[in-house]
Amino acid sequence: MIQRKQTIFLIVSVVLLLIATFEITTTFATAGTGITVATLSNFVLGDGKSSNALYSVMGIILLATAAMSAVTIFLFKKRKLQMHICLWSIFLLLLYYVIRMSCIISLAKYLKLQPHFDFYDAFPLLAIVFIILAYYGVRHDDRLIRESYRIR
């Protein structure tokens, strides 16, 4: 059975995650003047003079979740596995947000700067919504197939 809407939801989530992985999502600016001092992407914290790749864990989580969502598209004959991968993807994205917010809060306190979020920071949240929609679509298809087996 070909899953049309789940495939579209998962493709959209993969695209959103890949865009969010490589874009600058947060800038740190001074409170009074608003001059940008540092930028935080999902791989690097840059301050204009140097960059720190310690924050690449966030990028790796986003890439792994994008890969899991892409693989889920091709597992349309294994609906139970699809549902489990969707749940793990949601868990990883929630873990991503916990790590990200803890990094931003600690950096803002350490640097004594105001964080400013870009709209790319909401892309993983939108991906969570699309993965949840795909999960419910797969679950609906699984129920339909189980009911069709009962009728015979």
CSV table of N, CA, C and O in Angstrom, one decimal, residues 31-139:
chain,number,residue,atom,x,y,z
A,31,ALA,N,22.8,44.3,25.0
A,31,ALA,CA,21.5,44.7,25.5
A,31,ALA,C,21.2,46.2,25.1
A,31,ALA,O,20.1,46.5,24.6
A,32,GLY,N,22.2,47.0,25.2
A,32,GLY,CA,21.9,48.5,24.9
A,32,GLY,C,21.9,48.8,23.5
A,32,GLY,O,21.0,49.5,23.0
A,33,THR,N,22.9,48.4,22.7
A,33,THR,CA,23.1,48.9,21.3
A,33,THR,C,22.5,47.9,20.3
A,33,THR,O,22.2,48.3,19.2
A,34,GLY,N,22.4,46.7,20.7
A,34,GLY,CA,21.9,45.7,19.8
A,34,GLY,C,22.9,45.2,18.7
A,34,GLY,O,22.5,44.6,17.7
A,35,ILE,N,24.1,45.4,19.0
A,35,ILE,CA,25.2,45.0,18.0
A,35,ILE,C,25.4,43.5,18.2
A,35,ILE,O,25.6,43.0,19.3
A,36,THR,N,25.4,42.8,17.1
A,36,THR,CA,25.6,41.3,17.1
A,36,THR,C,27.0,41.0,17.5
A,36,THR,O,28.0,41.5,16.8
A,37,VAL,N,27.2,40.2,18.5
A,37,VAL,CA,28.5,39.8,19.0
A,37,VAL,C,28.9,38.4,18.6
A,37,VAL,O,30.0,38.1,18.2
A,38,ALA,N,27.9,37.5,18.7
A,38,ALA,CA,28.2,36.1,18.3
A,38,ALA,C,27.0,35.5,17.7
A,38,ALA,O,25.8,36.0,17.8
A,39,THR,N,27.2,34.5,16.9
A,39,THR,CA,26.1,33.7,16.2
A,39,THR,C,26.2,32.3,16.6
A,39,THR,O,27.3,31.7,16.8
A,40,LEU,N,25.1,31.6,16.7
A,40,LEU,CA,25.0,30.2,17.0
A,40,LEU,C,24.3,29.5,15.9
A,40,LEU,O,23.1,29.8,15.6
A,41,SER,N,24.9,28.6,15.2
A,41,SER,CA,24.3,27.7,14.3
A,41,SER,C,24.3,26.3,14.9
A,41,SER,O,24.7,26.1,16.1
A,42,ASN,N,23.8,25.3,14.2
A,42,ASN,CA,23.7,24.0,14.8
A,42,ASN,C,25.1,23.2,14.8
A,42,ASN,O,25.1,22.1,15.2
A,43,PHE,N,26.1,23.8,14.2
A,43,PHE,CA,27.4,23.2,14.2
A,43,PHE,C,28.4,24.1,14.9
A,43,PHE,O,29.4,23.6,15.4
A,44,VAL,N,28.3,25.4,14.9
A,44,VAL,CA,29.4,26.3,15.3
A,44,VAL,C,28.8,27.5,16.0
A,44,VAL,O,27.8,28.1,15.7
A,45,LEU,N,29.6,27.9,17.1
A,45,LEU,CA,29.3,29.1,17.8
A,45,LEU,C,30.5,30.0,17.3
A,45,LEU,O,31.6,29.8,17.5
A,46,GLY,N,30.1,31.1,16.6
A,46,GLY,CA,31.1,32.0,16.1
A,46,GLY,C,31.0,33.4,16.7
A,46,GLY,O,29.9,33.9,16.9
A,47,ASP,N,32.1,34.0,17.0
A,47,ASP,CA,32.1,35.3,17.6
A,47,ASP,C,32.8,36.3,16.8
A,47,ASP,O,33.2,37.4,17.3
A,48,GLY,N,33.0,36.1,15.5
A,48,GLY,CA,33.7,37.0,14.6
A,48,GLY,C,35.1,36.8,14.5
A,48,GLY,O,35.7,36.9,13.4
A,49,LYS,N,35.8,36.4,15.5
A,49,LYS,CA,37.3,36.1,15.5
A,49,LYS,C,37.6,34.6,15.4
A,49,LYS,O,38.5,34.2,14.8
A,50,SER,N,36.8,33.9,16.1
A,50,SER,CA,37.0,32.4,16.1
A,50,SER,C,35.7,31.7,16.2
A,50,SER,O,34.6,32.3,16.3
A,51,SER,N,35.7,30.4,16.1
A,51,SER,CA,34.5,29.6,16.2
A,51,SER,C,34.8,28.4,17.0
A,51,SER,O,35.9,27.9,17.1
A,52,ASN,N,33.7,27.9,17.6
A,52,ASN,CA,33.8,26.7,18.5
A,52,ASN,C,32.9,25.6,18.0
A,52,ASN,O,31.7,25.9,17.9
A,53,ALA,N,33.4,24.5,17.6
A,53,ALA,CA,32.6,23.4,17.1
A,53,ALA,C,32.1,22.5,18.1
A,53,ALA,O,31.6,21.4,17.8
A,54,LEU,N,32.1,22.9,19.4
A,54,LEU,CA,31.6,22.1,20.5
A,54,LEU,C,30.1,21.8,20.3
A,54,LEU,O,29.6,20.8,20.7
A,55,TYR,N,29.4,22.8,19.7
A,55,TYR,CA,28.0,22.7,19.6
A,55,TYR,C,27.5,21.9,18.4
A,55,TYR,O,26.3,21.9,18.0
A,56,SER,N,28.4,21.1,17.8
A,56,SER,CA,28.0,20.3,16.6
A,56,SER,C,27.1,19.1,17.0
A,56,SER,O,26.5,18.5,16.2
A,57,VAL,N,26.9,18.8,18.3
A,57,VAL,CA,26.0,17.8,18.8
A,57,VAL,C,24.6,18.1,18.3
A,57,VAL,O,23.8,17.2,17.8
A,58,MET,N,24.2,19.4,18.3
A,58,MET,CA,22.9,19.8,17.9
A,58,MET,C,22.7,19.5,16.4
A,58,MET,O,21.6,19.0,15.9
A,59,GLY,N,23.7,19.8,15.6
A,59,GLY,CA,23.6,19.5,14.2
A,59,GLY,C,23.6,18.0,13.9
A,59,GLY,O,22.9,17.6,12.9
A,60,ILE,N,24.3,17.2,14.6
A,60,ILE,CA,24.3,15.8,14.4
A,60,ILE,C,22.9,15.2,14.8
A,60,ILE,O,22.4,14.3,14.0
A,61,ILE,N,22.3,15.7,15.8
A,61,ILE,CA,21.0,15.3,16.1
A,61,ILE,C,20.0,15.6,15.0
A,61,ILE,O,19.2,14.7,14.6
A,62,LEU,N,20.1,16.8,14.5
A,62,LEU,CA,19.2,17.2,13.4
A,62,LEU,C,19.4,16.3,12.1
A,62,LEU,O,18.5,15.9,11.4
A,63,LEU,N,20.7,16.1,11.8
A,63,LEU,CA,21.0,15.3,10.6
A,63,LEU,C,20.5,13.8,10.8
A,63,LEU,O,20.0,13.2,9.9
A,64,ALA,N,20.7,13.3,12.0
A,64,ALA,CA,20.3,11.9,12.3
A,64,ALA,C,18.7,11.8,12.2
A,64,ALA,O,18.2,10.8,11.6
A,65,THR,N,18.1,12.8,12.7
A,65,THR,CA,16.6,12.8,12.6
A,65,THR,C,16.1,12.9,11.2
A,65,THR,O,15.2,12.3,10.8
A,66,ALA,N,16.8,13.8,10.4
A,66,ALA,CA,16.5,13.9,9.0
A,66,ALA,C,16.7,12.6,8.3
A,66,ALA,O,15.9,12.2,7.4
A,67,ALA,N,17.8,11.9,8.6
A,67,ALA,CA,18.1,10.6,8.0
A,67,ALA,C,17.0,9.6,8.4
A,67,ALA,O,16.6,8.8,7.5
A,68,MET,N,16.6,9.6,9.6
A,68,MET,CA,15.6,8.6,10.1
A,68,MET,C,14.3,8.9,9.4
A,68,MET,O,13.6,7.9,9.0
A,69,SER,N,13.9,10.1,9.2
A,69,SER,CA,12.7,10.5,8.5
A,69,SER,C,12.7,10.1,7.0
A,69,SER,O,11.8,9.6,6.5
A,70,ALA,N,13.9,10.2,6.4
A,70,ALA,CA,14.1,9.8,5.0
A,70,ALA,C,14.0,8.3,4.9
A,70,ALA,O,13.4,7.8,3.9
A,71,VAL,N,14.6,7.6,5.8
A,71,VAL,CA,14.5,6.1,5.7
A,71,VAL,C,13.1,5.6,6.0
A,71,VAL,O,12.6,4.7,5.4
A,72,THR,N,12.3,6.3,6.8
A,72,THR,CA,11.0,6.0,7.2
A,72,THR,C,10.1,6.0,5.9
A,72,THR,O,9.1,5.2,5.8
A,73,ILE,N,10.4,6.9,5.0
A,73,ILE,CA,9.6,6.9,3.8
A,73,ILE,C,9.6,5.6,3.0
A,73,ILE,O,8.6,5.2,2.5
A,74,PHE,N,10.7,4.9,3.0
A,74,PHE,CA,10.9,3.7,2.2
A,74,PHE,C,10.4,2.5,2.9
A,74,PHE,O,10.5,1.4,2.4
A,75,LEU,N,10.0,2.6,4.2
A,75,LEU,CA,9.6,1.4,4.9
A,75,LEU,C,8.1,1.3,4.9
A,75,LEU,O,7.5,0.9,5.9
A,76,PHE,N,7.4,1.6,3.8
A,76,PHE,CA,6.0,1.7,3.8
A,76,PHE,C,5.3,0.3,4.0
A,76,PHE,O,4.1,0.2,4.3
A,77,LYS,N,6.1,-0.8,3.8
A,77,LYS,CA,5.5,-2.1,4.0
A,77,LYS,C,5.6,-2.6,5.5
A,77,LYS,O,5.1,-3.6,5.9
A,78,LYS,N,6.4,-1.8,6.3
A,78,LYS,CA,6.7,-2.2,7.7
A,78,LYS,C,6.1,-1.0,8.5
A,78,LYS,O,6.9,-0.2,9.0
A,79,ARG,N,4.8,-1.0,8.7
A,79,ARG,CA,4.2,0.1,9.3
A,79,ARG,C,4.5,0.2,10.8
A,79,ARG,O,4.7,1.3,11.4
A,80,LYS,N,4.7,-0.9,11.5
A,80,LYS,CA,5.0,-0.8,12.9
A,80,LYS,C,6.4,-0.2,13.1
A,80,LYS,O,6.6,0.6,14.0
A,81,LEU,N,7.4,-0.6,12.2
A,81,LEU,CA,8.7,0.0,12.3
A,81,LEU,C,8.6,1.5,12.0
A,81,LEU,O,9.3,2.3,12.6
A,82,GLN,N,7.8,1.9,11.0
A,82,GLN,CA,7.6,3.3,10.7
A,82,GLN,C,7.1,4.1,11.9
A,82,GLN,O,7.6,5.1,12.2
A,83,MET,N,6.2,3.5,12.6
A,83,MET,CA,5.6,4.2,13.8
A,83,MET,C,6.7,4.4,14.8
A,83,MET,O,6.8,5.4,15.5
A,84,HIS,N,7.5,3.3,15.1
A,84,HIS,CA,8.6,3.4,16.1
A,84,HIS,C,9.6,4.4,15.7
A,84,HIS,O,10.1,5.2,16.5
A,85,ILE,N,10.0,4.5,14.4
A,85,ILE,CA,11.0,5.5,14.0
A,85,ILE,C,10.4,6.9,14.1
A,85,ILE,O,11.2,7.8,14.5
A,86,CYS,N,9.2,7.1,13.8
A,86,CYS,CA,8.5,8.4,14.0
A,86,CYS,C,8.6,8.8,15.5
A,86,CYS,O,8.9,10.0,15.8
A,87,LEU,N,8.3,7.9,16.4
A,87,LEU,CA,8.4,8.2,17.8
A,87,LEU,C,9.8,8.6,18.2
A,87,LEU,O,10.0,9.5,19.0
A,88,TRP,N,10.8,7.8,17.7
A,88,TRP,CA,12.2,8.1,18.1
A,88,TRP,C,12.6,9.4,17.5
A,88,TRP,O,13.4,10.2,18.1
A,89,SER,N,12.1,9.8,16.3
A,89,SER,CA,12.5,11.1,15.7
A,89,SER,C,11.9,12.2,16.6
A,89,SER,O,12.6,13.2,16.8
A,90,ILE,N,10.7,12.0,17.0
A,90,ILE,CA,10.1,13.1,17.9
A,90,ILE,C,10.9,13.2,19.2
A,90,ILE,O,11.2,14.3,19.7
A,91,PHE,N,11.3,12.1,19.8
A,91,PHE,CA,12.1,12.1,21.0
A,91,PHE,C,13.4,12.8,20.8
A,91,PHE,O,13.8,13.6,21.6
A,92,LEU,N,14.1,12.5,19.6
A,92,LEU,CA,15.4,13.2,19.3
A,92,LEU,C,15.2,14.7,19.1
A,92,LEU,O,16.0,15.5,19.6
A,93,LEU,N,14.1,15.1,18.5
A,93,LEU,CA,13.9,16.5,18.3
A,93,LEU,C,13.6,17.2,19.6
A,93,LEU,O,14.0,18.4,19.8
A,94,LEU,N,12.9,16.6,20.5
A,94,LEU,CA,12.6,17.2,21.8
A,94,LEU,C,13.9,17.3,22.6
A,94,LEU,O,14.2,18.3,23.3
A,95,LEU,N,14.8,16.2,22.5
A,95,LEU,CA,16.1,16.3,23.1
A,95,LEU,C,16.9,17.4,22.5
A,95,LEU,O,17.6,18.1,23.3
A,96,TYR,N,16.8,17.6,21.2
A,96,TYR,CA,17.5,18.7,20.6
A,96,TYR,C,17.1,20.1,21.2
A,96,TYR,O,18.0,20.9,21.5
A,97,TYR,N,15.8,20.3,21.4
A,97,TYR,CA,15.4,21.5,22.0
A,97,TYR,C,15.8,21.7,23.4
A,97,TYR,O,16.2,22.8,23.8
A,98,VAL,N,15.9,20.6,24.2
A,98,VAL,CA,16.4,20.7,25.5
A,98,VAL,C,17.9,21.1,25.5
A,98,VAL,O,18.3,22.1,26.3
A,99,ILE,N,18.7,20.5,24.7
A,99,ILE,CA,20.1,20.8,24.6
A,99,ILE,C,20.3,22.2,24.1
A,99,ILE,O,21.1,23.0,24.6
A,100,ARG,N,19.5,22.6,23.1
A,100,ARG,CA,19.7,23.9,22.5
A,100,ARG,C,19.3,25.0,23.5
A,100,ARG,O,20.1,26.0,23.6
A,101,MET,N,18.2,24.9,24.2
A,101,MET,CA,17.8,25.9,25.1
A,101,MET,C,18.8,26.0,26.3
A,101,MET,O,19.1,27.1,26.8
A,102,SER,N,19.3,24.9,26.7
A,102,SER,CA,20.3,24.9,27.8
A,102,SER,C,21.6,25.6,27.4
A,102,SER,O,22.2,26.4,28.1
A,103,CYS,N,22.0,25.4,26.1
A,103,CYS,CA,23.2,26.1,25.6
A,103,CYS,C,22.9,27.5,25.4
A,103,CYS,O,23.8,28.4,25.8
A,104,ILE,N,21.8,27.9,24.9
A,104,ILE,CA,21.5,29.3,24.7
A,104,ILE,C,21.4,30.1,26.1
A,104,ILE,O,22.0,31.2,26.2
A,105,ILE,N,20.8,29.5,27.0
A,105,ILE,CA,20.6,30.1,28.3
A,105,ILE,C,22.0,30.3,29.0
A,105,ILE,O,22.4,31.3,29.5
A,106,SER,N,22.8,29.2,28.9
A,106,SER,CA,24.1,29.3,29.6
A,106,SER,C,25.0,30.3,28.9
A,106,SER,O,25.8,31.0,29.5
A,107,LEU,N,25.0,30.3,27.5
A,107,LEU,CA,25.8,31.3,26.8
A,107,LEU,C,25.3,32.7,27.0
A,107,LEU,O,26.2,33.6,27.2
A,108,ALA,N,24.1,32.9,27.1
A,108,ALA,CA,23.6,34.3,27.4
A,108,ALA,C,24.0,34.8,28.8
A,108,ALA,O,24.4,35.9,28.9
A,109,LYS,N,24.0,33.9,29.7
A,109,LYS,CA,24.5,34.3,31.1
A,109,LYS,C,26.0,34.5,31.1
A,109,LYS,O,26.5,35.4,31.7
A,110,TYR,N,26.7,33.6,30.4
A,110,TYR,CA,28.2,33.7,30.4
A,110,TYR,C,28.7,35.0,29.7
A,110,TYR,O,29.5,35.7,30.2
A,111,LEU,N,28.1,35.2,28.5
A,111,LEU,CA,28.5,36.3,27.7
A,111,LEU,C,27.8,37.6,28.1
A,111,LEU,O,28.2,38.7,27.6
A,112,LYS,N,26.8,37.5,28.9
A,112,LYS,CA,26.0,38.7,29.4
A,112,LYS,C,25.4,39.4,28.1
A,112,LYS,O,25.5,40.6,28.0
A,113,LEU,N,24.8,38.6,27.2
A,113,LEU,CA,24.2,39.1,26.0
A,113,LEU,C,22.8,38.7,25.9
A,113,LEU,O,22.4,37.7,26.5
A,114,GLN,N,22.0,39.4,25.0
A,114,GLN,CA,20.6,39.0,24.8
A,114,GLN,C,20.6,38.1,23.6
A,114,GLN,O,21.1,38.4,22.5
A,115,PRO,N,19.9,36.9,23.7
A,115,PRO,CA,19.8,36.0,22.5
A,115,PRO,C,18.6,36.5,21.7
A,115,PRO,O,17.6,36.9,22.2
A,116,HIS,N,18.8,36.4,20.4
A,116,HIS,CA,17.7,36.8,19.4
A,116,HIS,C,17.5,35.6,18.5
A,116,HIS,O,18.5,35.2,17.8
A,117,PHE,N,16.4,35.0,18.5
A,117,PHE,CA,16.1,33.8,17.7
A,117,PHE,C,15.7,34.2,16.3
A,117,PHE,O,14.9,35.1,16.1
A,118,ASP,N,16.1,33.4,15.3
A,118,ASP,CA,15.7,33.6,13.9
A,118,ASP,C,14.6,32.6,13.7
A,118,ASP,O,14.3,31.7,14.4
A,119,PHE,N,13.9,32.8,12.5
A,119,PHE,CA,12.8,31.9,12.2
A,119,PHE,C,13.2,30.5,11.9
A,119,PHE,O,12.4,29.5,11.9
A,120,TYR,N,14.5,30.3,11.6
A,120,TYR,CA,15.0,28.9,11.4
A,120,TYR,C,15.0,28.0,12.6
A,120,TYR,O,15.0,26.8,12.6
A,121,ASP,N,14.9,28.7,13.8
A,121,ASP,CA,14.9,27.9,15.0
A,121,ASP,C,13.6,27.2,15.2
A,121,ASP,O,13.5,26.3,16.0
A,122,ALA,N,12.5,27.7,14.5
A,122,ALA,CA,11.2,27.0,14.6
A,122,ALA,C,11.1,25.9,13.7
A,122,ALA,O,10.1,25.1,13.8
A,123,PHE,N,12.0,25.7,12.7
A,123,PHE,CA,11.9,24.6,11.8
A,123,PHE,C,11.8,23.2,12.4
A,123,PHE,O,11.0,22.4,12.0
A,124,PRO,N,12.7,22.9,13.4
A,124,PRO,CA,12.6,21.6,14.0
A,124,PRO,C,11.2,21.4,14.7
A,124,PRO,O,10.7,20.3,14.7
A,125,LEU,N,10.7,22.4,15.2
A,125,LEU,CA,9.3,22.3,15.9
A,125,LEU,C,8.3,22.0,14.8
A,125,LEU,O,7.4,21.2,15.0
A,126,LEU,N,8.4,22.7,13.7
A,126,LEU,CA,7.4,22.3,12.6
A,126,LEU,C,7.7,20.9,12.1
A,126,LEU,O,6.7,20.2,11.7
A,127,ALA,N,8.9,20.4,12.1
A,127,ALA,CA,9.2,19.1,11.7
A,127,ALA,C,8.5,18.1,12.7
A,127,ALA,O,8.0,17.0,12.2
A,128,ILE,N,8.5,18.4,13.9
A,128,ILE,CA,7.8,17.6,14.9
A,128,ILE,C,6.4,17.4,14.6
A,128,ILE,O,5.8,16.4,14.6
A,129,VAL,N,5.8,18.6,14.2
A,129,VAL,CA,4.3,18.5,13.8
A,129,VAL,C,4.1,17.6,12.6
A,129,VAL,O,3.2,16.8,12.6
A,130,PHE,N,5.0,17.8,11.6
A,130,PHE,CA,4.8,16.9,10.4
A,130,PHE,C,5.1,15.5,10.7
A,130,PHE,O,4.4,14.6,10.1
A,131,ILE,N,6.0,15.2,11.6
A,131,ILE,CA,6.3,13.8,11.9
A,131,ILE,C,5.1,13.2,12.7
A,131,ILE,O,4.7,12.0,12.5
A,132,ILE,N,4.5,14.0,13.6
A,132,ILE,CA,3.3,13.5,14.3
A,132,ILE,C,2.2,13.2,13.3
A,132,ILE,O,1.5,12.2,13.4
A,133,LEU,N,2.0,14.1,12.3
A,133,LEU,CA,0.9,13.9,11.3
A,133,LEU,C,1.2,12.6,10.5
A,133,LEU,O,0.3,11.8,10.2
A,134,ALA,N,2.5,12.4,10.2
A,134,ALA,CA,2.9,11.1,9.5
A,134,ALA,C,2.6,9.9,10.3
A,134,ALA,O,2.1,8.9,9.9
A,135,TYR,N,2.9,10.0,11.6
A,135,TYR,CA,2.7,8.9,12.6
A,135,TYR,C,1.2,8.5,12.6
A,135,TYR,O,0.8,7.4,12.5
A,136,TYR,N,0.3,9.6,12.7
A,136,TYR,CA,-1.1,9.3,12.7
A,136,TYR,C,-1.6,8.7,11.4
A,136,TYR,O,-2.5,7.9,11.3
A,137,GLY,N,-1.0,9.1,10.3
A,137,GLY,CA,-1.4,8.6,9.0
A,137,GLY,C,-1.0,7.1,8.9
A,137,GLY,O,-1.7,6.3,8.3
A,138,VAL,N,0.2,6.8,9.3
A,138,VAL,CA,0.7,5.4,9.3
A,138,VAL,C,-0.2,4.5,10.2
A,138,VAL,O,-0.6,3.4,9.9
A,139,ARG,N,-0.5,5.0,11.4
A,139,ARG,CA,-1.4,4.3,12.3
A,139,ARG,C,-2.8,4.1,11.7
A,139,ARG,O,-3.3,3.0,11.9
